[in-house]
PDB file of C-alpha atoms in Angstrom:
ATOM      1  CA  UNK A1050      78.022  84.715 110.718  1.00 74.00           C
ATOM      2  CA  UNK A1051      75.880  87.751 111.476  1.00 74.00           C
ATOM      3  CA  UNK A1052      75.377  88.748 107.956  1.00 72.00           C
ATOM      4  CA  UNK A1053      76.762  87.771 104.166  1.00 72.00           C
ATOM      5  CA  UNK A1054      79.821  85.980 103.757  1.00 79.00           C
ATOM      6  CA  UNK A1055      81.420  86.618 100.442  1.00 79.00           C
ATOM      7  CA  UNK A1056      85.335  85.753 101.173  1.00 85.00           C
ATOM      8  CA  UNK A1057      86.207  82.131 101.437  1.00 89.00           C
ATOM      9  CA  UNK A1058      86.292  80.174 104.680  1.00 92.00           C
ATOM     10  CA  UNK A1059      89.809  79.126 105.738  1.00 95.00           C
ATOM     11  CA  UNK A1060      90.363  75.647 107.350  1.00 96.00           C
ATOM     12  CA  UNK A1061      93.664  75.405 109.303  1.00 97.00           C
ATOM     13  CA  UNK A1062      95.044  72.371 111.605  1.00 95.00           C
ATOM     14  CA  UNK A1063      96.854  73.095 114.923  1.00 92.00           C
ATOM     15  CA  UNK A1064      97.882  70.666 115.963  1.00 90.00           C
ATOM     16  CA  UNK A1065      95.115  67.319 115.866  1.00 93.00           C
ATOM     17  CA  UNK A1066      92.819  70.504 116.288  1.00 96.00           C
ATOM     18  CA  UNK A1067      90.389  72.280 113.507  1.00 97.00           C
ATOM     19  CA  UNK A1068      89.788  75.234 113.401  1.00 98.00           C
ATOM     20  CA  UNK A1069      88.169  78.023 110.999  1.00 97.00           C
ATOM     21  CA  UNK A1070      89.145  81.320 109.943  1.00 97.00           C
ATOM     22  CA  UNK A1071      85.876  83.527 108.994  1.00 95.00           C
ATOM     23  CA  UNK A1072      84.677  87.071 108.035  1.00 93.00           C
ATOM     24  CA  UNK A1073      81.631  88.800 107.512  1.00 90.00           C
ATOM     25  CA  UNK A1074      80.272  91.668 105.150  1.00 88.00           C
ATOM     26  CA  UNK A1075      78.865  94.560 106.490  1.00 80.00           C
ATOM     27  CA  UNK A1076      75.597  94.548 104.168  1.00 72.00           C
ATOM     28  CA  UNK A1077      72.299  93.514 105.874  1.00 71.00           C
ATOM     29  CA  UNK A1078      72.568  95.412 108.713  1.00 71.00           C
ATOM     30  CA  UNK A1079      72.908  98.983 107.424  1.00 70.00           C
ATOM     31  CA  UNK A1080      75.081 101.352 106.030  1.00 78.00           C
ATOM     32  CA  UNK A1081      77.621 100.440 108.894  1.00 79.00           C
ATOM     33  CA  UNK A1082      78.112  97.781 111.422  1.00 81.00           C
ATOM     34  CA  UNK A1083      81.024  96.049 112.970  1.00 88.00           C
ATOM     35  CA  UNK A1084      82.639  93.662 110.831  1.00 91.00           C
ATOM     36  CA  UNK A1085      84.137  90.207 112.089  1.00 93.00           C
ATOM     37  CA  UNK A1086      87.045  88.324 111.702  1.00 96.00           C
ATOM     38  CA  UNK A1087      86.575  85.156 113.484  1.00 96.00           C
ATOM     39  CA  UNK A1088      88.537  81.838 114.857  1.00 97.00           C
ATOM     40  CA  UNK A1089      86.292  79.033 115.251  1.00 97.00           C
ATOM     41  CA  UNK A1090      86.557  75.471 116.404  1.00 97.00           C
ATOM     42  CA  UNK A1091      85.590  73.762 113.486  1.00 97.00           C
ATOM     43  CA  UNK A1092      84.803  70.474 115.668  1.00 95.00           C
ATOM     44  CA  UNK A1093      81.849  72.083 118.230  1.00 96.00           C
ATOM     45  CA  UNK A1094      81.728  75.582 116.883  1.00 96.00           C
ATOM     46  CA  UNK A1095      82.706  77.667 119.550  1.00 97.00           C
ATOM     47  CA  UNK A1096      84.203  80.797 118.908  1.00 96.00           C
ATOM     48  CA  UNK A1097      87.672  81.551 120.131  1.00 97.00           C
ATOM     49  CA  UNK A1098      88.089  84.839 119.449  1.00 97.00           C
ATOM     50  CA  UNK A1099      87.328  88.036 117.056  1.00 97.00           C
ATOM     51  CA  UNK A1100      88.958  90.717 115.921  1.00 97.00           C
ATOM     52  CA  UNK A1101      86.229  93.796 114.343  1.00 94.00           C
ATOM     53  CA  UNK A1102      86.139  96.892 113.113  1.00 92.00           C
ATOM     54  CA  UNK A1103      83.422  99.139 112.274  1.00 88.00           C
ATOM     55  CA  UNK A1104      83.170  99.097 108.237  1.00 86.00           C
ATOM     56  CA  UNK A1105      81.102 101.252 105.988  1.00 89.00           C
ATOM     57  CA  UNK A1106      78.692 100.161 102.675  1.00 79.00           C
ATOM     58  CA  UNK A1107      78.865 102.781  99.933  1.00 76.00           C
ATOM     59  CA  UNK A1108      75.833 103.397  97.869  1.00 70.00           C
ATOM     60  CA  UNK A1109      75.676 103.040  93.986  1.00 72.00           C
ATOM     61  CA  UNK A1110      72.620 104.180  92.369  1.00 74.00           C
ATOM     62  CA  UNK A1111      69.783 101.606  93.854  1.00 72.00           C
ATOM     63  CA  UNK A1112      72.314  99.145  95.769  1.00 72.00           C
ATOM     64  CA  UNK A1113      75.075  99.441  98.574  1.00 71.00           C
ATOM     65  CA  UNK A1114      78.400  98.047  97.977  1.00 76.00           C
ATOM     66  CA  UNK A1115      79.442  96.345 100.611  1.00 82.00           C
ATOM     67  CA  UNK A1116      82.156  96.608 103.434  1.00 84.00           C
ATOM     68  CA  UNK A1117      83.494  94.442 105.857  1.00 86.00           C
ATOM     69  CA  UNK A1118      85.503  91.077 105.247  1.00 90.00           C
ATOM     70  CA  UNK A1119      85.050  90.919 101.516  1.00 90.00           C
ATOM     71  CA  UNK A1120      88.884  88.953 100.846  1.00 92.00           C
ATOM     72  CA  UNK A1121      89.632  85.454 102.004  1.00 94.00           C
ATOM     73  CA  UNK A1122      91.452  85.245 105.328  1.00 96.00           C
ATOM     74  CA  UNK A1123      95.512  84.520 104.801  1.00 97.00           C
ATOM     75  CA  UNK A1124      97.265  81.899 107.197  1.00 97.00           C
ATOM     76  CA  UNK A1125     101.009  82.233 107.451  1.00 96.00           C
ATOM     77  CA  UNK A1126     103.476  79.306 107.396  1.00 97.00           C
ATOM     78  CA  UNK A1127     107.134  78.973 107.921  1.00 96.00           C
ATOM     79  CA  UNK A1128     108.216  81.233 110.238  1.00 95.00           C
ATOM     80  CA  UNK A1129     104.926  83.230 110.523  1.00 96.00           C
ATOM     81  CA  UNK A1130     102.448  79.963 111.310  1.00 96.00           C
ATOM     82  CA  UNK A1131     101.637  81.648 114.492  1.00 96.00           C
ATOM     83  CA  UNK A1132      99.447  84.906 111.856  1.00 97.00           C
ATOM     84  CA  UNK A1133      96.347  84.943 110.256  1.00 98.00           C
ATOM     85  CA  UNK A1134      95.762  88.059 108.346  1.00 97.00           C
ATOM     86  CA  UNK A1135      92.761  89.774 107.121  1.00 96.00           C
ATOM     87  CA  UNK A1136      91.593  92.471 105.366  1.00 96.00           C
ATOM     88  CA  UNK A1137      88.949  94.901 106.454  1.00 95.00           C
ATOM     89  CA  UNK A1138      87.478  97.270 103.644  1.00 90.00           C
ATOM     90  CA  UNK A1139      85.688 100.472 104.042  1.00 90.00           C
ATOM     91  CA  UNK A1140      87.273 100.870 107.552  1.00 90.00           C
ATOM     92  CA  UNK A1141      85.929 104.560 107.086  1.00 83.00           C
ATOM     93  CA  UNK A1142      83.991 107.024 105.078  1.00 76.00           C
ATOM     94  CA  UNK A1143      86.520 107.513 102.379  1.00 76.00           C
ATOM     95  CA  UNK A1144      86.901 103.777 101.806  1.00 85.00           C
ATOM     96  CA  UNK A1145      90.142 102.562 103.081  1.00 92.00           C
ATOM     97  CA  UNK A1146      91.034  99.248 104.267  1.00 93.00           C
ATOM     98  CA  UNK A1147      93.187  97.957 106.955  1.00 96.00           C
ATOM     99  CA  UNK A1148      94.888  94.727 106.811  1.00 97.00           C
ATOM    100  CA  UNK A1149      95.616  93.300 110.505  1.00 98.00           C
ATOM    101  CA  UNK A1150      97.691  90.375 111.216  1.00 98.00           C
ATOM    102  CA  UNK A1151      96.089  88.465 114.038  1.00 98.00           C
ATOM    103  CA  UNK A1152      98.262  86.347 116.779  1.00 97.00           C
ATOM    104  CA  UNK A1153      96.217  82.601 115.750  1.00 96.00           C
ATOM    105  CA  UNK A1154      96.791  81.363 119.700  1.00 95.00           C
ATOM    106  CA  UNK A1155      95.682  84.563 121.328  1.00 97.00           C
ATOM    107  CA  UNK A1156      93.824  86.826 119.131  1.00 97.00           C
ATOM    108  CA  UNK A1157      95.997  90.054 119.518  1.00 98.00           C
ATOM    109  CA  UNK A1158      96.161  92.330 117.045  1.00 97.00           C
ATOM    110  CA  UNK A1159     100.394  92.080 116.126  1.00 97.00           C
ATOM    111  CA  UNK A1160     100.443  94.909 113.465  1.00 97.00           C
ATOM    112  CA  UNK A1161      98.256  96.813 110.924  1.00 97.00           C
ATOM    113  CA  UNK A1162      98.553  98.301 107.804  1.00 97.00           C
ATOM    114  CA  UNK A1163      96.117 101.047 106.270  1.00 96.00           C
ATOM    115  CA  UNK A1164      95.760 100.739 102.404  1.00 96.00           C
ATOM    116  CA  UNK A1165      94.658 103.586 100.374  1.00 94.00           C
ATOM    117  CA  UNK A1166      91.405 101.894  99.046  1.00 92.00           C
ATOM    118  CA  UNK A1167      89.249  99.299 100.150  1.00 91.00           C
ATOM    119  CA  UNK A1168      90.202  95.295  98.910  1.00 92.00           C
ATOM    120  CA  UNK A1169      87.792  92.592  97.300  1.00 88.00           C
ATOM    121  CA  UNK A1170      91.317  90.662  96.530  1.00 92.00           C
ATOM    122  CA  UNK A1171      93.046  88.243  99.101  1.00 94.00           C
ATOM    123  CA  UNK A1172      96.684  88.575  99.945  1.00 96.00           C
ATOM    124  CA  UNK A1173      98.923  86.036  99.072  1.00 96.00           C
ATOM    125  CA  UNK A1174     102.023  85.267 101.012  1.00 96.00           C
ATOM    126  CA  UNK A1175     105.418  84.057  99.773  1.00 95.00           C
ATOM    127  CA  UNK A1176     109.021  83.349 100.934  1.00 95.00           C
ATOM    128  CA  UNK A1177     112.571  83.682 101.236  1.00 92.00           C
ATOM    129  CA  UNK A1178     114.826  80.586 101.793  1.00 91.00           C
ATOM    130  CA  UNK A1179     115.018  81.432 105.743  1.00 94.00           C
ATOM    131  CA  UNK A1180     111.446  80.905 105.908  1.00 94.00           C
ATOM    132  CA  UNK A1181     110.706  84.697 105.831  1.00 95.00           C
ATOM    133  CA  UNK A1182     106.719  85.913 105.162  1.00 97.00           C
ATOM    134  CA  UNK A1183     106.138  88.519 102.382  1.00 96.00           C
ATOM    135  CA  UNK A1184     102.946  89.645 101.259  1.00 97.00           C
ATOM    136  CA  UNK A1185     101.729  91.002  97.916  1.00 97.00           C
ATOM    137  CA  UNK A1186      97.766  93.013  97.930  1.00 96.00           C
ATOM    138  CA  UNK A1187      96.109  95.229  95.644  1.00 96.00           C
ATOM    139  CA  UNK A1188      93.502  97.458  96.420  1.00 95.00           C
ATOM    140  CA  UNK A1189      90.528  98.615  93.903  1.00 92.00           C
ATOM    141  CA  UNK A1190      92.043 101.952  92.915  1.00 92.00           C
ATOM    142  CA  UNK A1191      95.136  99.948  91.246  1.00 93.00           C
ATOM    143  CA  UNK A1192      97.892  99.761  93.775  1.00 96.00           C
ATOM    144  CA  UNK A1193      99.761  96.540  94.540  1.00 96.00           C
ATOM    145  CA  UNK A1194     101.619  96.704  97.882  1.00 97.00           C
ATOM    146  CA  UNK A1195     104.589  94.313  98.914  1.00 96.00           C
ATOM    147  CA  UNK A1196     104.841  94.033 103.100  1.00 97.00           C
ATOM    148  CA  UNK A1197     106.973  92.396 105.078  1.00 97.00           C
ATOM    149  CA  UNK A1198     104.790  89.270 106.431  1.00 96.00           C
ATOM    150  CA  UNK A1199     106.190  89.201 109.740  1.00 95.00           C
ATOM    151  CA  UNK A1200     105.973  93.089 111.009  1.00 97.00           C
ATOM    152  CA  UNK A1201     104.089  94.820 108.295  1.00 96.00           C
ATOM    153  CA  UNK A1202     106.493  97.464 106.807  1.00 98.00           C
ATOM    154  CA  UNK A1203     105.793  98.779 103.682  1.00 98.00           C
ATOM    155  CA  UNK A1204     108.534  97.385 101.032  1.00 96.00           C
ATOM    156  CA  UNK A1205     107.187  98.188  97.352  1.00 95.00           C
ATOM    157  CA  UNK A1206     103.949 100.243  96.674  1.00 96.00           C
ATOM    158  CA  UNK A1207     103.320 101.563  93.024  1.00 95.00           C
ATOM    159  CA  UNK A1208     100.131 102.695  91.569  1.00 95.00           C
ATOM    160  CA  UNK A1209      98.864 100.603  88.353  1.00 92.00           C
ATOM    161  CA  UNK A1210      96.115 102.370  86.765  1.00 86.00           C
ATOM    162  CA  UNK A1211      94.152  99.296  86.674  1.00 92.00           C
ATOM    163  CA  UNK A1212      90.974  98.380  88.954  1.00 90.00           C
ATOM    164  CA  UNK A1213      92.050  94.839  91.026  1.00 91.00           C
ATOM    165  CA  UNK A1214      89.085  92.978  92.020  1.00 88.00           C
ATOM    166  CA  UNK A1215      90.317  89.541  91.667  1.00 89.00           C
ATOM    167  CA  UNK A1216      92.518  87.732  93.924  1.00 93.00           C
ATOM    168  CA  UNK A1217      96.389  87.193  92.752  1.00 94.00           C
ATOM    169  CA  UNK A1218      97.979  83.607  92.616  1.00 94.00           C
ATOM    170  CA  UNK A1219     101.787  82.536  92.879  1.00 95.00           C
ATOM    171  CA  UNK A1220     103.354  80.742  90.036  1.00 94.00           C
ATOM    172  CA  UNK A1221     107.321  80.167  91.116  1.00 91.00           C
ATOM    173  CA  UNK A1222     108.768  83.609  90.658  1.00 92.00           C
ATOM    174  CA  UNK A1223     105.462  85.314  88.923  1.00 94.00           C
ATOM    175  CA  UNK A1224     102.660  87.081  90.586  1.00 94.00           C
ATOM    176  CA  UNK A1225      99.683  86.800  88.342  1.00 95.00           C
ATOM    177  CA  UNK A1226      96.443  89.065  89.019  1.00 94.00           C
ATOM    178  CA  UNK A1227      93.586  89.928  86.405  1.00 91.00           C
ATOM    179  CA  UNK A1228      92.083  93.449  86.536  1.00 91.00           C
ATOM    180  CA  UNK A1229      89.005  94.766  85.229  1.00 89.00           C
ATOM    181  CA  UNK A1230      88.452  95.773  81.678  1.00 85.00           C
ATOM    182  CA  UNK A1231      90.287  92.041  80.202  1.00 86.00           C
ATOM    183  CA  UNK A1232      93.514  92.859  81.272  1.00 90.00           C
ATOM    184  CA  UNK A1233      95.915  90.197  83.484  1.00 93.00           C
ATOM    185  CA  UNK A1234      99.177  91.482  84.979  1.00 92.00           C
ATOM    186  CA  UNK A1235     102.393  89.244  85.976  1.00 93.00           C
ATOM    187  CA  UNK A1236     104.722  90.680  88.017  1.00 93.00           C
ATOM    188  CA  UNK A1237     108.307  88.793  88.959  1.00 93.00           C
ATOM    189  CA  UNK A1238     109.436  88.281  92.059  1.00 89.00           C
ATOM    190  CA  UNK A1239     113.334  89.493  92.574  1.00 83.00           C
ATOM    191  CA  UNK A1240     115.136  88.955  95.521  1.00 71.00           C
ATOM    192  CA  UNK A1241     118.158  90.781  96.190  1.00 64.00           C
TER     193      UNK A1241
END
């Protein structure tokens, strides 16, 4: 996969067809490279297409903290099956990241959205009774973000004051994420 691969790999079925979802670190090959998000055919291995950016590490005293895909690839369902979405981290020199959702037939880019830090946590997805996507992220710096799934607007950003490195999970109406220093956060969903 051309260097590490920290986030997990996705399996999805289209369908009789398998196929992978995969990302890869910027970390072996410098202080920047391009980084990969990837569609494979799980059955012979051929790629079907990529989507990069050029991502960044970030040296701490002896070591360099990676960039790249470092958050496990998101596959929509209901009425966004047709999206995979990724996040790319350290998409520059001040350590942003860019989520991109990805058309899963074509490989076109159908929107982005620029967070203010870079992202070790995967997105989760969840939604409304007409089968609409939201997403909820964090970053590293503390903020959780709520986007609409199928273009990308921003709906809810707020600043935390806590350091997200774990990925959240969905239990009915609660958002649950952990956060560095023994702290766990639940957020409720509300619909209105």
């Amino acid at each position: 996969n051309y260097d590490d691969t920290d986030a997990s790999i996705v399996v999805d079925k289209e369908n009789d067809r398998y196929f992978l979802y995969v990302g890869n670190e910027v970390d072996k090959r410098g202080d920047s490279a391009i980084a990969n998000l990837r569609k494979i055919d799980a059955t012979t291995g051929k790629e079907i297409w990529h989507v990069d950016r050029v991502c960044y590490g970030y040296p701490v005293m002896e070591k360099t903290n990676s960039g790249g895909i470092l958050a496990t690839p998101l596959v929509g369902k209901r009425k966004s099956s047709d999206l995979v979405i990724g996040i790319f981290s350290r998409v520059n020199k001040q350590h942003k990241a860019e989520l991109v959702a990805v058309d899963k037939k074509t490989g076109k880019e159908r929107y982005t959205f620029r967070l203010d830090a870079y992202s070790w946590a995967s997105p989760v997805d969840f939604y409304d009774e007409k089968g609409n996507m939201y997403l909820f992220l964090t970053d590293v710096w503390g903020t959780v973000y709520i986007l609409n799934g199928i273009n990308g607007k921003l709906i809810y950003k707020e600043k935390i004051g806590v350091t997200f490195e774990s990925s959240p999970i969905i239990i009915n109406d609660r958002i649950v994420v952990g956060a560095r220093g023994r702290s766990i956060l639940s957020f409720k969903i509300i619909t209105e």
